[in-house]
Coordinates of C-alpha atoms in Angstrom, one line a residue:
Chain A
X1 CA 6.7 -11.8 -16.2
X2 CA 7.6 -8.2 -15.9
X3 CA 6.4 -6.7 -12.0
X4 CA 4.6 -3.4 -11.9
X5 CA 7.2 -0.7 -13.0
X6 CA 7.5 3.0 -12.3
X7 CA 9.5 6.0 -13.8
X8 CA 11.3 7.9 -12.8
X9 CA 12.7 5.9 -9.7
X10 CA 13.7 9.5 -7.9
X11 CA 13.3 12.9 -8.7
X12 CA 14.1 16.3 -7.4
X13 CA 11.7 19.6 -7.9
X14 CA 11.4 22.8 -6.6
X15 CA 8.4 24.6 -5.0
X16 CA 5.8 25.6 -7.6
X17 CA 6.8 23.5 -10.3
X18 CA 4.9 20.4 -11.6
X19 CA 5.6 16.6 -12.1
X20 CA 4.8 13.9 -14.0
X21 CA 4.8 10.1 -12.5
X22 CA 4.5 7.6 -14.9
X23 CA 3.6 4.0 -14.1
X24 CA 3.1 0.6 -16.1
X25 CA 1.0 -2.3 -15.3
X26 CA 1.5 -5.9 -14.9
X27 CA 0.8 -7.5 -18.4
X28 CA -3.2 -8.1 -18.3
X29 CA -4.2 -6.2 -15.7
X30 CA -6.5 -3.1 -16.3
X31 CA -6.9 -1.6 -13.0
X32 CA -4.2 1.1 -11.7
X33 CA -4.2 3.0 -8.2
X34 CA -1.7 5.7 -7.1
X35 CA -1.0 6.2 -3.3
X36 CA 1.3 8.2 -1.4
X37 CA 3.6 7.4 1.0
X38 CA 4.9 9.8 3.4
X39 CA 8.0 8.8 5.2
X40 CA 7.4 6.5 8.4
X41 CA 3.6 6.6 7.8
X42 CA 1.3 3.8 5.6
X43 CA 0.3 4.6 2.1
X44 CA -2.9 7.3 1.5
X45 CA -5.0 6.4 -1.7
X46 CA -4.8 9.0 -4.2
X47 CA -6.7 7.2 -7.3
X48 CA -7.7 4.2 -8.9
X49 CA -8.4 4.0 -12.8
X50 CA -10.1 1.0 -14.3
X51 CA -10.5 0.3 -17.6
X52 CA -9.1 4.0 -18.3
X53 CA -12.0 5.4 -16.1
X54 CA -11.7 7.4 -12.7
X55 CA -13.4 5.0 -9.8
X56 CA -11.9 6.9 -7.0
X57 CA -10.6 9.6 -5.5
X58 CA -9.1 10.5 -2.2
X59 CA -8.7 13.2 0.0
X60 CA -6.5 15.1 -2.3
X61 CA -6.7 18.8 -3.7
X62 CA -6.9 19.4 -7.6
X63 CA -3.1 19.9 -7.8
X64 CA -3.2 15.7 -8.4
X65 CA -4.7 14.8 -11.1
X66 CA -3.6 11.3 -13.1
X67 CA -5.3 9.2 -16.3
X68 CA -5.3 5.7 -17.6
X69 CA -3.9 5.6 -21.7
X70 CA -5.6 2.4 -23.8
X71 CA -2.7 0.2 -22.8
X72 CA -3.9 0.3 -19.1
X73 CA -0.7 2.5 -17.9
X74 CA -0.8 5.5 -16.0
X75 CA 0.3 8.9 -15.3
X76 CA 0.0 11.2 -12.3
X77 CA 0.3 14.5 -12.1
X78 CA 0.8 17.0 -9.9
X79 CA 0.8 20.9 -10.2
X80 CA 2.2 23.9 -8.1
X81 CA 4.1 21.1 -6.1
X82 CA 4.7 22.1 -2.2
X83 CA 7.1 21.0 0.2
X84 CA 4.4 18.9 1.7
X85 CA 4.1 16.5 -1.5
X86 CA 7.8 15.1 -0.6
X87 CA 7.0 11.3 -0.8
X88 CA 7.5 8.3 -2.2
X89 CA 4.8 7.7 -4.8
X90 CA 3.5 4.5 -5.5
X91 CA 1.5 2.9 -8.3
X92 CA -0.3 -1.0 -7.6
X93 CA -2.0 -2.7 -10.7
X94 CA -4.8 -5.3 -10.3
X95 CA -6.6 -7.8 -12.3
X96 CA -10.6 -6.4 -11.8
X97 CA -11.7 -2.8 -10.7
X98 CA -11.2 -3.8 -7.0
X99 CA -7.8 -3.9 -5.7
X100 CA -8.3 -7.9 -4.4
X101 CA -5.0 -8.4 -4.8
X102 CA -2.7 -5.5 -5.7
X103 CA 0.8 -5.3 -6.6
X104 CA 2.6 -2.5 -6.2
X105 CA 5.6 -1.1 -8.1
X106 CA 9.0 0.3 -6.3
X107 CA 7.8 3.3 -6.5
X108 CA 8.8 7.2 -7.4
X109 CA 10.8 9.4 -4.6
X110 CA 9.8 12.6 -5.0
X111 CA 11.5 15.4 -3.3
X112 CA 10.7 19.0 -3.1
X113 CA 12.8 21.6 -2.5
Chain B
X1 CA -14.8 7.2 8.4
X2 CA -12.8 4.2 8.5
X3 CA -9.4 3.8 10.4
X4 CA -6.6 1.5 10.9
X5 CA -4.2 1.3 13.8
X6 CA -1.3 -0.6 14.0
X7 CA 0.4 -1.5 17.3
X8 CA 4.0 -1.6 18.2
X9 CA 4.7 0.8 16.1
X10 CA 8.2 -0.8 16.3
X11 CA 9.4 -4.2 17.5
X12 CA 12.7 -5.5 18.0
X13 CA 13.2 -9.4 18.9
X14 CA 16.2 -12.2 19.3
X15 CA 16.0 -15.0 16.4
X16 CA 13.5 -17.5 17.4
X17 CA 11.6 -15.3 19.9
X18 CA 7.8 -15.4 18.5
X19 CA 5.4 -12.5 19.1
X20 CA 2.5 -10.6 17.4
X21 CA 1.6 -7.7 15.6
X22 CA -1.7 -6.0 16.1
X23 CA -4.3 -4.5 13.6
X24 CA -6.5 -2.6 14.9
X25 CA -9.8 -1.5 12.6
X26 CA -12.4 0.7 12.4
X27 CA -14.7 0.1 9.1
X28 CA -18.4 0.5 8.1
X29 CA -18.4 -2.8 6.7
X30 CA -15.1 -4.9 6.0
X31 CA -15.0 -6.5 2.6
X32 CA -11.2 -7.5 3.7
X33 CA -8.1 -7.0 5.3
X34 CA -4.8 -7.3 4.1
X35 CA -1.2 -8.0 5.1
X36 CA 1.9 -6.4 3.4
X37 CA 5.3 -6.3 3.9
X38 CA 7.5 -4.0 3.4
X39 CA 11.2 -3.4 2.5
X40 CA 13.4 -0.2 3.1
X41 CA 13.0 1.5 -0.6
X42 CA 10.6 -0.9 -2.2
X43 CA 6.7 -1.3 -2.8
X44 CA 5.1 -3.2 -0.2
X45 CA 4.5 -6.9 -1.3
X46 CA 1.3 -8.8 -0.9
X47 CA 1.1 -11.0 2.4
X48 CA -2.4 -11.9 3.1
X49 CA -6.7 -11.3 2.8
X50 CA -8.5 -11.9 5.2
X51 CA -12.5 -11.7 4.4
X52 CA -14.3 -12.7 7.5
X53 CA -14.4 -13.3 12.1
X54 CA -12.5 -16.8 12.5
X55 CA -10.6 -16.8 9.2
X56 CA -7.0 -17.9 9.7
X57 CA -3.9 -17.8 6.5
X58 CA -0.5 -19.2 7.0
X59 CA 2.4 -18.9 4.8
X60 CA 5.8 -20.0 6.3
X61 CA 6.3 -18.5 9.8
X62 CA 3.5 -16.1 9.6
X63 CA 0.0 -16.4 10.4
X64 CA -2.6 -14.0 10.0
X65 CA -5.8 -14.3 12.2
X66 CA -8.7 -11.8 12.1
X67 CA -11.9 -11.0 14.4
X68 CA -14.5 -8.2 14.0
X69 CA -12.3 -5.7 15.4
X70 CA -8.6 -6.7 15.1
X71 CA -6.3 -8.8 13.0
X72 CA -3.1 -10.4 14.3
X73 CA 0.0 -11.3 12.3
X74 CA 2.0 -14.0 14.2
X75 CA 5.2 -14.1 13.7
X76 CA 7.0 -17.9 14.9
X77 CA 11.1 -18.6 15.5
X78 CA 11.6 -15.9 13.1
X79 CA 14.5 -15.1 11.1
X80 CA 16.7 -12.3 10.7
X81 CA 15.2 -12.0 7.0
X82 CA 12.3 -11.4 8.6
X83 CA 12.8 -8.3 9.7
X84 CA 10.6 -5.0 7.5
X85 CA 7.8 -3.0 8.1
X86 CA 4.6 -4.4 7.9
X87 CA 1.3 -3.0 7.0
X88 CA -1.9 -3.9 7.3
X89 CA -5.1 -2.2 5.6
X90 CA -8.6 -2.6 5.0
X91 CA -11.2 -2.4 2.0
X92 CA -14.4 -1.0 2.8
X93 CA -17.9 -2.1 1.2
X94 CA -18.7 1.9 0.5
X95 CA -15.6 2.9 -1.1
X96 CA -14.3 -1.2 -2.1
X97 CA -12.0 0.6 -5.0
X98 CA -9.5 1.5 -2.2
X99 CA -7.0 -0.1 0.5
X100 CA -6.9 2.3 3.6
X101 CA -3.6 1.4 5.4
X102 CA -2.5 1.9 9.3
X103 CA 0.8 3.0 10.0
X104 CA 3.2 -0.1 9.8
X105 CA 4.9 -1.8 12.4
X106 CA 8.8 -1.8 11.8
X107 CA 10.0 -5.2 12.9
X108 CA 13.6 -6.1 13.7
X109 CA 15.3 -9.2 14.1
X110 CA 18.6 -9.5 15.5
X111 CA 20.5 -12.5 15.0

């Protein structure tokens, strides 16, 4: 069975401009959560959709904004991107709306520049 | 708010020298902690949950133990495969849809 898989796998932007993370689900599971990983530091919670409804948000400004499509994937977006939002960006899929036990994709590098 | 610490923050250790890593939590109510390990470049992979004081996992030369205030991931004769960052995080029972993560502990081991 096919992991948890992510697109693009790196990705260079500039200052002000906007991305688009896209992210696909292990086959059956309905729940998706984005974090973000800032080099040499643990992953910080972004989101979690379930069943293609927000259940949480972190501490996070409105630039980031994702949503859940009827197949259970996921985008995340981010506007007016700042140096600061250089990370690697990763996306975890579970089986229920808690993340029991989540597994997480290879993630997104996002640089800005 | 609730807080994890993770100490060393780096390790380095000679094949077959055991030792421990420390979790160190803060949490309004735990519903669990987990173990992950992590490769250079990659997602981190699912280790452990642990859901309550006294609970013990094992899975080839780890062992996760947790009490009301720490978790330990012991680490015995380990190999030079071994060697990645590992993270540890909690879920809360207000807020249970997220993981909130401490730092990692980068673990080396030289052959």
């Amino acid at each position: 069975d096919a992991g948890v898989t992510q697109s693009p796998t790196h990705l260079i932007k500039t200052r002000g401009q906007h991305v688009t993370l896209r992210c696909s689900p292990i086959s059956g599971h309905k729940s998706v959560s984005w974090y973000q990983q800032v080099l040499g530091q643990g992953p910080q919670f972004i989101f979690q959709y379930y069943e293609k409804e927000e259940r949480g948000r972190g501490n996070f400004p409105d630039r980031f904004s994702a949503r859940q499509f009827p197949n259970y994937s996921s985008e995340l977006n981010v506007n007016a991107l700042l140096l600061g939002d250089s990370a690697l960006y990763l996306c975890a899929s579970s089986l229920g709306g808690e993340p029991t036990r989540q597994y997480f994709g290879p993630g997104t590098r996002l640089t800005v520049t | 708010e609730d807080q994890v610490t993770q100490s060393p923050e780096a390790l380095r250790l000679q094949e077959g020298e055991s030792s421990s890593l420390n979790c160190s939590y803060t949490v309004s109510g735990l519903r669990g902690l987990f173990w992950y390990r992590q490769d250079p470049g990659k997602g981190p992979e699912f280790l452990f949950t642990l859901y309550s004081a006294g609970e013990e996992k094992e899975k080839e030369r780890l062992k996760a133990t947790l009490t009301k205030k720490e978790s330990f991931l012991h680490i015995t004769a380990p190999k030079p495969e071994d060697s990645a960052t590992y993270l540890c995080a909690v879920q809360a029972v207000q807020g249970a849809q997220k993981l909130v993560f401490g730092q990692g502990t980068r673990l080396t081991i030289n052959p």
